[in-house]
PDB file of C-alpha atoms in Angstrom:
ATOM      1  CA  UNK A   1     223.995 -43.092 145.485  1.00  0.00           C
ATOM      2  CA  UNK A   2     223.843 -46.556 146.609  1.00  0.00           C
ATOM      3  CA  UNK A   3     226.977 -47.815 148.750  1.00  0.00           C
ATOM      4  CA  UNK A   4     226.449 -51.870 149.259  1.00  0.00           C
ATOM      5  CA  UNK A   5     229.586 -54.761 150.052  1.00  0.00           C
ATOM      6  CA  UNK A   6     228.532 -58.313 150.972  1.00  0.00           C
ATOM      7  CA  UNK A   7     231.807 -59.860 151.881  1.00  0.00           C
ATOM      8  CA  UNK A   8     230.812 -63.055 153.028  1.00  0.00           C
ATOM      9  CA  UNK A   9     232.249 -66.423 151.295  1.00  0.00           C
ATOM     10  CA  UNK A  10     230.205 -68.560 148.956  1.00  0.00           C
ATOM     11  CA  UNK A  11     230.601 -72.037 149.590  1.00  0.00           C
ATOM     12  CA  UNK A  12     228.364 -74.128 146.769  1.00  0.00           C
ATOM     13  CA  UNK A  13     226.236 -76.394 148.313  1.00  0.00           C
ATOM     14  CA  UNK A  14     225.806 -80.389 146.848  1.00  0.00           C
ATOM     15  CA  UNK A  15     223.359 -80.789 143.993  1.00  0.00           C
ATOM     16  CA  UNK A  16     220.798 -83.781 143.931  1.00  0.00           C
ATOM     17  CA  UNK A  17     219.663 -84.953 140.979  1.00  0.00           C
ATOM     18  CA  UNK A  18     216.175 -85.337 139.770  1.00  0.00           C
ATOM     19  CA  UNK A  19     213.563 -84.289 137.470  1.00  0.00           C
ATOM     20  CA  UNK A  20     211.046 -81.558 138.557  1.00  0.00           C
ATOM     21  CA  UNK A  21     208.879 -79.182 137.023  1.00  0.00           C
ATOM     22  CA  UNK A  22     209.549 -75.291 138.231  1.00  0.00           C
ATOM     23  CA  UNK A  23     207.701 -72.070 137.631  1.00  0.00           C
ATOM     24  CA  UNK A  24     209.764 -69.344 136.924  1.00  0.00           C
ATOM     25  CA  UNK A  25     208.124 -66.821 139.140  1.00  0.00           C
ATOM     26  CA  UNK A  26     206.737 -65.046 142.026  1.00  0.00           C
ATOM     27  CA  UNK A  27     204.216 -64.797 140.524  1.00  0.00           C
ATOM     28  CA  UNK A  28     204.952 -67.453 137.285  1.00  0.00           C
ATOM     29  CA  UNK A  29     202.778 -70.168 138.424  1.00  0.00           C
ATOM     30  CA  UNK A  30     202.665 -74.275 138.032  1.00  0.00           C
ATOM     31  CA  UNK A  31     202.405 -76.293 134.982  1.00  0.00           C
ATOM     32  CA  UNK A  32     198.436 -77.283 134.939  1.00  0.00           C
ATOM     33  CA  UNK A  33     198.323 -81.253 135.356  1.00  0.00           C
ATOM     34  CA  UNK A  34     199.251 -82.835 132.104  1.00  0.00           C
ATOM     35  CA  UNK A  35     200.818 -79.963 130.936  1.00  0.00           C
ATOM     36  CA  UNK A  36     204.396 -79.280 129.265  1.00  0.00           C
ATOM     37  CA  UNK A  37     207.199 -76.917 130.011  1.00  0.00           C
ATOM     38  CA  UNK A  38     208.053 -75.237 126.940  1.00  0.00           C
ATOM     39  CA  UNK A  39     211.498 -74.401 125.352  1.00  0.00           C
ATOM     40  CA  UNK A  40     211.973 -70.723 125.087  1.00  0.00           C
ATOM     41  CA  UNK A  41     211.389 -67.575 127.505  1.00  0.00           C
ATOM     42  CA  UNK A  42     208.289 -68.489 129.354  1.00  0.00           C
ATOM     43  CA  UNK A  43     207.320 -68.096 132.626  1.00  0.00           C
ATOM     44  CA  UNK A  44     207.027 -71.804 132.559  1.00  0.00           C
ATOM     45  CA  UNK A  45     210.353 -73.827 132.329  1.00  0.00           C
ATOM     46  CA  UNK A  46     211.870 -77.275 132.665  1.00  0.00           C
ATOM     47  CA  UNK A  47     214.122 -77.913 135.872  1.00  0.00           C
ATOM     48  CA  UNK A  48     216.281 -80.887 135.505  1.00  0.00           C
ATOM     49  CA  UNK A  49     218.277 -80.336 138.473  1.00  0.00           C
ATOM     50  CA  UNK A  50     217.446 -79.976 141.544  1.00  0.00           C
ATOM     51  CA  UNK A  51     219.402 -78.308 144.758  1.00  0.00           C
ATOM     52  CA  UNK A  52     219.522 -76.006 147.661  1.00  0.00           C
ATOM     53  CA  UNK A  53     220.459 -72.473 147.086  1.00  0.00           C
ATOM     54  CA  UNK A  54     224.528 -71.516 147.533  1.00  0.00           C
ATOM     55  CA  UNK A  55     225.315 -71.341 151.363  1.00  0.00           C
ATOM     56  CA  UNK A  56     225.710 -67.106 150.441  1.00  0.00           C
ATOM     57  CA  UNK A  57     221.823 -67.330 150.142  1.00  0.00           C
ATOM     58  CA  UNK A  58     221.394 -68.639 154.021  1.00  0.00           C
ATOM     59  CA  UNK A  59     219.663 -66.407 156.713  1.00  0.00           C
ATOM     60  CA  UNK A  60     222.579 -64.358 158.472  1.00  0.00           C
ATOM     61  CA  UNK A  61     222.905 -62.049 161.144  1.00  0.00           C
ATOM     62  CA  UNK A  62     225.117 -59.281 159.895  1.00  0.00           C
ATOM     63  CA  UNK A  63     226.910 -56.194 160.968  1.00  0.00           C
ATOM     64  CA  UNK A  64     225.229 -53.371 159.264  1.00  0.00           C
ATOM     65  CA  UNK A  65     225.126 -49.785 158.552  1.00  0.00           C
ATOM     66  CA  UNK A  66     222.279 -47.306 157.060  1.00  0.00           C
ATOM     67  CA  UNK A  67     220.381 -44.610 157.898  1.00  0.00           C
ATOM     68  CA  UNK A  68     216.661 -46.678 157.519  1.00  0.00           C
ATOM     69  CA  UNK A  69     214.798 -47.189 160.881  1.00  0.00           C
ATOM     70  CA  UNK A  70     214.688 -50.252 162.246  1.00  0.00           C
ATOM     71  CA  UNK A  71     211.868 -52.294 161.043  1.00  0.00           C
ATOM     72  CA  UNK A  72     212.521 -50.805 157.500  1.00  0.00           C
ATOM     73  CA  UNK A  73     213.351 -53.972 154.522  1.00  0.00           C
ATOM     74  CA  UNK A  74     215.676 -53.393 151.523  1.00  0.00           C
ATOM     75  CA  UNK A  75     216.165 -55.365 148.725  1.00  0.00           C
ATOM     76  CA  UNK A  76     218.837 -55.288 146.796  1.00  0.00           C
ATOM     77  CA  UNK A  77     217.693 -57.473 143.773  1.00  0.00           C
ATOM     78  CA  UNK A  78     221.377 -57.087 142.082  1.00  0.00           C
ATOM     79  CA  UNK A  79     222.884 -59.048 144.704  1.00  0.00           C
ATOM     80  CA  UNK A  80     220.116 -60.961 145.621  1.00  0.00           C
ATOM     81  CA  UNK A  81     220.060 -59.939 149.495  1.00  0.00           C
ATOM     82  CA  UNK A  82     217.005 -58.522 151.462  1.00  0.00           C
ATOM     83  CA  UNK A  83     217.963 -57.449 154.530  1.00  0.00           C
ATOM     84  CA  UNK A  84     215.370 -56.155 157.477  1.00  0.00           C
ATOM     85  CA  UNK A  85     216.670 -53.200 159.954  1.00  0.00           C
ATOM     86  CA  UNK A  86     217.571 -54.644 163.433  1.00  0.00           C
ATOM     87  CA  UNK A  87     218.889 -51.360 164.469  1.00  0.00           C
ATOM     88  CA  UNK A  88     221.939 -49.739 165.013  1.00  0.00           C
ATOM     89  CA  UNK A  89     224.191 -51.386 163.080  1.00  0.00           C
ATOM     90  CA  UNK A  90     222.611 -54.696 162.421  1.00  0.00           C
ATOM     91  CA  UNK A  91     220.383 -56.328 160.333  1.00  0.00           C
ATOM     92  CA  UNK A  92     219.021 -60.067 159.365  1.00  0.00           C
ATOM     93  CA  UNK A  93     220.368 -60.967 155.387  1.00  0.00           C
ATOM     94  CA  UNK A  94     218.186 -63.289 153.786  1.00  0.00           C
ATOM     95  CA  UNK A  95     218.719 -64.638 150.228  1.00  0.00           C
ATOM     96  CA  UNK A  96     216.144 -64.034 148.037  1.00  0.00           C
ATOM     97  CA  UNK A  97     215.377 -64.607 143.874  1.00  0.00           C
ATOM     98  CA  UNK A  98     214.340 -61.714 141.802  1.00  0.00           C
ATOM     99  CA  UNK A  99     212.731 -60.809 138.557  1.00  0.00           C
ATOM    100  CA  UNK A 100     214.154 -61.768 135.683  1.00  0.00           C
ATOM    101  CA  UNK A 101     214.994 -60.030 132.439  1.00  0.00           C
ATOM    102  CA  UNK A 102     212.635 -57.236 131.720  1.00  0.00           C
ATOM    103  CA  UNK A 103     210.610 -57.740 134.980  1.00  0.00           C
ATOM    104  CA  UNK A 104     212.921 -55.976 137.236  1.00  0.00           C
ATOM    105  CA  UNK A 105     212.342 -52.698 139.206  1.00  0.00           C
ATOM    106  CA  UNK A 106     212.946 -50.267 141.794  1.00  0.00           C
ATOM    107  CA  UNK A 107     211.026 -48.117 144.135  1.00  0.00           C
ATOM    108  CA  UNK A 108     209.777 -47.751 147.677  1.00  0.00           C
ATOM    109  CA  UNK A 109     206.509 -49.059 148.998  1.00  0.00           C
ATOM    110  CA  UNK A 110     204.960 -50.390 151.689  1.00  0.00           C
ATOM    111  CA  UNK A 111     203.669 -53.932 152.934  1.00  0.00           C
ATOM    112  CA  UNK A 112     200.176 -52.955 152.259  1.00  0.00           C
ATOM    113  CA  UNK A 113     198.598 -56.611 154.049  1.00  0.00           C
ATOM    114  CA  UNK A 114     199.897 -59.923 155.062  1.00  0.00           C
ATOM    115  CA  UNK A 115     198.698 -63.952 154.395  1.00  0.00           C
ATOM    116  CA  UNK A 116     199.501 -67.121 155.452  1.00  0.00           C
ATOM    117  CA  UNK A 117     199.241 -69.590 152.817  1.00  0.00           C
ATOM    118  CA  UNK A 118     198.083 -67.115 150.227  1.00  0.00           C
ATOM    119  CA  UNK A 119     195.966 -68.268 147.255  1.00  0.00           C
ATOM    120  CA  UNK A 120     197.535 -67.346 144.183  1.00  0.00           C
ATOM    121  CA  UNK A 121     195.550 -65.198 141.223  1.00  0.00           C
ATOM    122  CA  UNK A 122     198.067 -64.727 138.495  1.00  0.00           C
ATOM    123  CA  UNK A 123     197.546 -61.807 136.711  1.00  0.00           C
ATOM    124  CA  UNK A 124     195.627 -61.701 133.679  1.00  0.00           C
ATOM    125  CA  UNK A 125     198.180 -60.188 131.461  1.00  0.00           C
ATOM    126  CA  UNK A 126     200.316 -63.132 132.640  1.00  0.00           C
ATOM    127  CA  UNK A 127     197.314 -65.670 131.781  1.00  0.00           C
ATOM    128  CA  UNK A 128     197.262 -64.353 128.430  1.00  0.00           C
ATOM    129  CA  UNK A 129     200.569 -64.396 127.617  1.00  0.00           C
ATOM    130  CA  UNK A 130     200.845 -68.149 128.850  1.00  0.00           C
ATOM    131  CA  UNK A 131     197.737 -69.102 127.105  1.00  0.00           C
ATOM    132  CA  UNK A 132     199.402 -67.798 124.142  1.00  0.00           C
ATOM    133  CA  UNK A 133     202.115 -70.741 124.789  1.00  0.00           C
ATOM    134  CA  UNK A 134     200.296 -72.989 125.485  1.00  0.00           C
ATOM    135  CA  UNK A 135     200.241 -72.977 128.922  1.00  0.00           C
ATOM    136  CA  UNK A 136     196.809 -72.212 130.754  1.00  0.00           C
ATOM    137  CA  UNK A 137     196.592 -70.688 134.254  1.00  0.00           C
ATOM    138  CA  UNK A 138     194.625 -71.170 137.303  1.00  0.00           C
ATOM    139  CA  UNK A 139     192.211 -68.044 137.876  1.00  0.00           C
ATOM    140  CA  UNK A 140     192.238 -69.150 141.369  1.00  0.00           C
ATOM    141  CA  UNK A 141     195.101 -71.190 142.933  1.00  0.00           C
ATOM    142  CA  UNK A 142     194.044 -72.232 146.698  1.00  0.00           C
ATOM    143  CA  UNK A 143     197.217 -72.118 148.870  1.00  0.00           C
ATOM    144  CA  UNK A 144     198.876 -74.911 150.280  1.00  0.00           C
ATOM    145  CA  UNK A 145     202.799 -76.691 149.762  1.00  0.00           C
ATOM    146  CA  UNK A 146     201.964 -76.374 145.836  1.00  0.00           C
ATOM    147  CA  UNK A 147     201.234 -73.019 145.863  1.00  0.00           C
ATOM    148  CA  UNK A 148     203.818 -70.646 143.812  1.00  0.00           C
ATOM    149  CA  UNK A 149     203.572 -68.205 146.647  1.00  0.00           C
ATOM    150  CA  UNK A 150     204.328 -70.696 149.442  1.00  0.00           C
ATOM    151  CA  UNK A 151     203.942 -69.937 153.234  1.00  0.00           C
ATOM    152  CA  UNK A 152     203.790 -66.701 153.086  1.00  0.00           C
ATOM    153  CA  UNK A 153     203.043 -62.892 151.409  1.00  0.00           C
ATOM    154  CA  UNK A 154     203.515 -59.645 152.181  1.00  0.00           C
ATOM    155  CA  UNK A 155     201.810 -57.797 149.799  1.00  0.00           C
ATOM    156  CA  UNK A 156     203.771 -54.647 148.287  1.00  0.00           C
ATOM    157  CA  UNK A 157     201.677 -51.073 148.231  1.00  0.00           C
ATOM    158  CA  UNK A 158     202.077 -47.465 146.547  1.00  0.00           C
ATOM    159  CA  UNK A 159     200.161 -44.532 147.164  1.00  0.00           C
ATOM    160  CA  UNK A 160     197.400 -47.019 148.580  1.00  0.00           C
ATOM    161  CA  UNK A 161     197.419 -49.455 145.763  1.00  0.00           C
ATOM    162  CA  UNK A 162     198.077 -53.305 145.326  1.00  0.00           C
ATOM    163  CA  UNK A 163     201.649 -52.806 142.787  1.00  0.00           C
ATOM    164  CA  UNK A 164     200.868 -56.857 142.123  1.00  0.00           C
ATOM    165  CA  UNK A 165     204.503 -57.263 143.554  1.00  0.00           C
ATOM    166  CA  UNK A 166     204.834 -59.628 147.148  1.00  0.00           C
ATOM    167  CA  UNK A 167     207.320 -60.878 149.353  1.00  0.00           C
ATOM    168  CA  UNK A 168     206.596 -64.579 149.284  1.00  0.00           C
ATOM    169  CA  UNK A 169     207.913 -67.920 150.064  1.00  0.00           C
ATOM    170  CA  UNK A 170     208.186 -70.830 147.594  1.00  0.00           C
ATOM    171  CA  UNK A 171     208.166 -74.352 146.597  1.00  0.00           C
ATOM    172  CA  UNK A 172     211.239 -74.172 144.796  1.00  0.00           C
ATOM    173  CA  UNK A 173     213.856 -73.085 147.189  1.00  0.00           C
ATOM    174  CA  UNK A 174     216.528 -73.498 144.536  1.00  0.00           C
ATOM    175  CA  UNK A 175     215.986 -70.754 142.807  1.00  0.00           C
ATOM    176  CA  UNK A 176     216.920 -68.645 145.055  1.00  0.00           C
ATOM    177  CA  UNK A 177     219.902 -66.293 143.771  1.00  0.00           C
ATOM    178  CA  UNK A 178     218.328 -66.507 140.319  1.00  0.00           C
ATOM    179  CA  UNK A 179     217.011 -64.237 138.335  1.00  0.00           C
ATOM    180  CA  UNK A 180     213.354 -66.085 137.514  1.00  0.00           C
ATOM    181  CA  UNK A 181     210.442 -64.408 138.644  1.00  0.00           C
ATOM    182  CA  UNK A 182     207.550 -62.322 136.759  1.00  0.00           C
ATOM    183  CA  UNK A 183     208.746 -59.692 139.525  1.00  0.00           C
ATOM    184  CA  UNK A 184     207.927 -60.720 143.050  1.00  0.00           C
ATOM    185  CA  UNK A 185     210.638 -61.346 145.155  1.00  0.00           C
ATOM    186  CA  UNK A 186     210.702 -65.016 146.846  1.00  0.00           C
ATOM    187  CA  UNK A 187     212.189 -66.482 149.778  1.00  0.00           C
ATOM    188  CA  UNK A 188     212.444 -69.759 150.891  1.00  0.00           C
ATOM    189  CA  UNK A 189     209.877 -71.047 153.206  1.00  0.00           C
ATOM    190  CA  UNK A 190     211.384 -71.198 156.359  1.00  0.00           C
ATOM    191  CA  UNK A 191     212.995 -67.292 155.598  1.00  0.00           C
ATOM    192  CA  UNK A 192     209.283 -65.751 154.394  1.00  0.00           C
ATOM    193  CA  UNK A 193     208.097 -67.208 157.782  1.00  0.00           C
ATOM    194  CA  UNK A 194     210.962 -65.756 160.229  1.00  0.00           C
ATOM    195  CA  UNK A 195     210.601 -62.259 157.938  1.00  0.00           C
ATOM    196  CA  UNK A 196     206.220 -62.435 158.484  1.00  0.00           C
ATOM    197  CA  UNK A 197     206.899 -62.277 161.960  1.00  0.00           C
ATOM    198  CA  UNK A 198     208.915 -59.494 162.422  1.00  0.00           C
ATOM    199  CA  UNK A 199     207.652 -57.229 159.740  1.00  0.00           C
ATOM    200  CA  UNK A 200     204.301 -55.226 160.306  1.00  0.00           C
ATOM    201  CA  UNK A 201     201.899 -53.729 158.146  1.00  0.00           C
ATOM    202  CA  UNK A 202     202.871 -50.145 156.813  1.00  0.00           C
ATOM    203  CA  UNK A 203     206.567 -50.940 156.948  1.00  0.00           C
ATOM    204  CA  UNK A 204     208.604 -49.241 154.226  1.00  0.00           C
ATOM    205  CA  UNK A 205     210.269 -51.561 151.697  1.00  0.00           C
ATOM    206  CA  UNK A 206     213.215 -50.308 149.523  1.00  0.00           C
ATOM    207  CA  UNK A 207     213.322 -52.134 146.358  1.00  0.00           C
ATOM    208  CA  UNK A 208     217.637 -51.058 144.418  1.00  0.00           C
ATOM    209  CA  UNK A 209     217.280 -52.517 141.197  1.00  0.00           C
ATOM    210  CA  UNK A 210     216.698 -51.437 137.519  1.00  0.00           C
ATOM    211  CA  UNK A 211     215.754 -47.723 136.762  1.00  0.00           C
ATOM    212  CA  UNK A 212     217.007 -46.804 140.335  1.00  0.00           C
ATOM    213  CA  UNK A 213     213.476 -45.552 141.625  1.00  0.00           C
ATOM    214  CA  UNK A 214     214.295 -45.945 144.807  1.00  0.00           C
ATOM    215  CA  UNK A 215     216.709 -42.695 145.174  1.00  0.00           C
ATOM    216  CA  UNK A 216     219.101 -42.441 146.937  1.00  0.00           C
ATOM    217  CA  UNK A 217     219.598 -45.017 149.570  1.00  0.00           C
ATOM    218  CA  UNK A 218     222.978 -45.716 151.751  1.00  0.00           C
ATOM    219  CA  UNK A 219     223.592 -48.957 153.616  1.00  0.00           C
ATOM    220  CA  UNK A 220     226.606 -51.214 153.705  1.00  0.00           C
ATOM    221  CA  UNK A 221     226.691 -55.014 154.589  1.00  0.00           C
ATOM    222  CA  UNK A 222     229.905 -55.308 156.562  1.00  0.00           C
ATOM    223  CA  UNK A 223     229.477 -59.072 156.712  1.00  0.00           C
ATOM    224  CA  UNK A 224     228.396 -62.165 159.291  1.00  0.00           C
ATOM    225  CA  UNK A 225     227.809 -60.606 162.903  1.00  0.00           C
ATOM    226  CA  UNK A 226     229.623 -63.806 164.904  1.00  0.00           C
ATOM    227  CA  UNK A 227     228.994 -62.954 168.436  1.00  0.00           C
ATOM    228  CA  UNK A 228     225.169 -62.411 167.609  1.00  0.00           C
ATOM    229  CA  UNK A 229     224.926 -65.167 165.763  1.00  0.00           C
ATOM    230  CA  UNK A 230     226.861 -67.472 168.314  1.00  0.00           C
ATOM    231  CA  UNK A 231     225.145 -65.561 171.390  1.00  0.00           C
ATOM    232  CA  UNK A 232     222.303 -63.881 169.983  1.00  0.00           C
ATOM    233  CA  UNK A 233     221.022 -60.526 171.170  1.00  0.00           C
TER     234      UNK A 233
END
């Protein structure tokens, strides 16, 4: 059974408008130079608006309650939240953007290694299935600000195996509370950064999302911790 409230208040942030081209995925990639989003589901699509995720989606300090250890990550890709263990009954809430339709999952694994400024190897199912629109993928994308993956990646294990899933910044910090991604789950920059600090290799990451893999997990998000926010500690 999963017990999970967010209360805190969404204020929408201001939209600026402009033109760019957006992947749609943790792992969806950029357009190659020249190229053309297409209409349609792709993991390539046209973004003609750009803006900064909803003020729900900012880092928070928040009151918290579950029975993980401290150090332990959940995600809970319905609500968009991933929240690292602080300890007794507080955690850090970052916003994050999840796979979309038919690339969801669940399950519990661990961060198997760690990068800064990871290259990027999309997948060669994903290759194909671009190439197949049109749309022809880097083998090798060498990271940097253009990179889908961004800053950072924490690389998600099983059992001792690369899933293909990461934790991972990107260049596209408004989709964040969207349901885009071939999977991964993405942060924005300065988030994947503050989270590569503090989490360590072998930590256990609960993924609640489709299929409910991950058991049964208990937590509750009592909302925005003010005196540790305004005081720290």
């Amino acid at each position: 059974m999963i017990f999970a409230k967010t209360g805190f208040a969404s204020v929408v942030a201001a939209a600026t408008l402009m033109v760019v081209t957006a992947t749609t995925g943790a792992s969806a990639g950029t357009l190659p130079k020249g190229g053309v989003a297409a209409s349609g589901r792709s993991d390539v699509i046209s973004v003609a608006q750009r803006r900064e995720p909803d003020e729900k989606f900012q880092r928070r300090v928040v009151r918290f309650s579950t029975d993980e250890a401290p150090g332990t990550i959940i995600i809970d890709t319905n609500n968009k939240f991933l929240y690292f263990v602080e300890g007794p009954k507080r955690a850090t809430r970052y916003g994050v953007g999840v796979g979309r339709d038919g690339f969801g999952w669940s399950g519990v694994v661990k961060i198997g290694r760690k990068e800064e400024w990871p290259e990027w190897r999309p997948p060669g199912e994903m290759r194909r299935r671009e190439a197949a629109k049109g749309h022809i993928l880097p083998v090798v994308q060498k990271g940097g600000i253009d990179n889908p993956l961004g800053a950072r990646a924490m690389y998600l294990y099983k059992d001792g195996r690369d899933t293909i899933f990461r934790i991972h910044g990107t260049n596209q910090p408004w989709t964040i509370g969207l349901n885009m991604s071939s999977g991964c789950i993405r942060m924005m920059n300065k988030d994947v950064e503050h989270l590569y600090r503090r989490a360590q290799i072998g930590a256990k990451v609960i993924v609640i999302g489709p299929g409910n893999r991950q058991g049964s997990v208990a937590f509750e998000d009592r909302g925005l911790d003010i005196l540790r926010t305004i005081f720290g500690g």
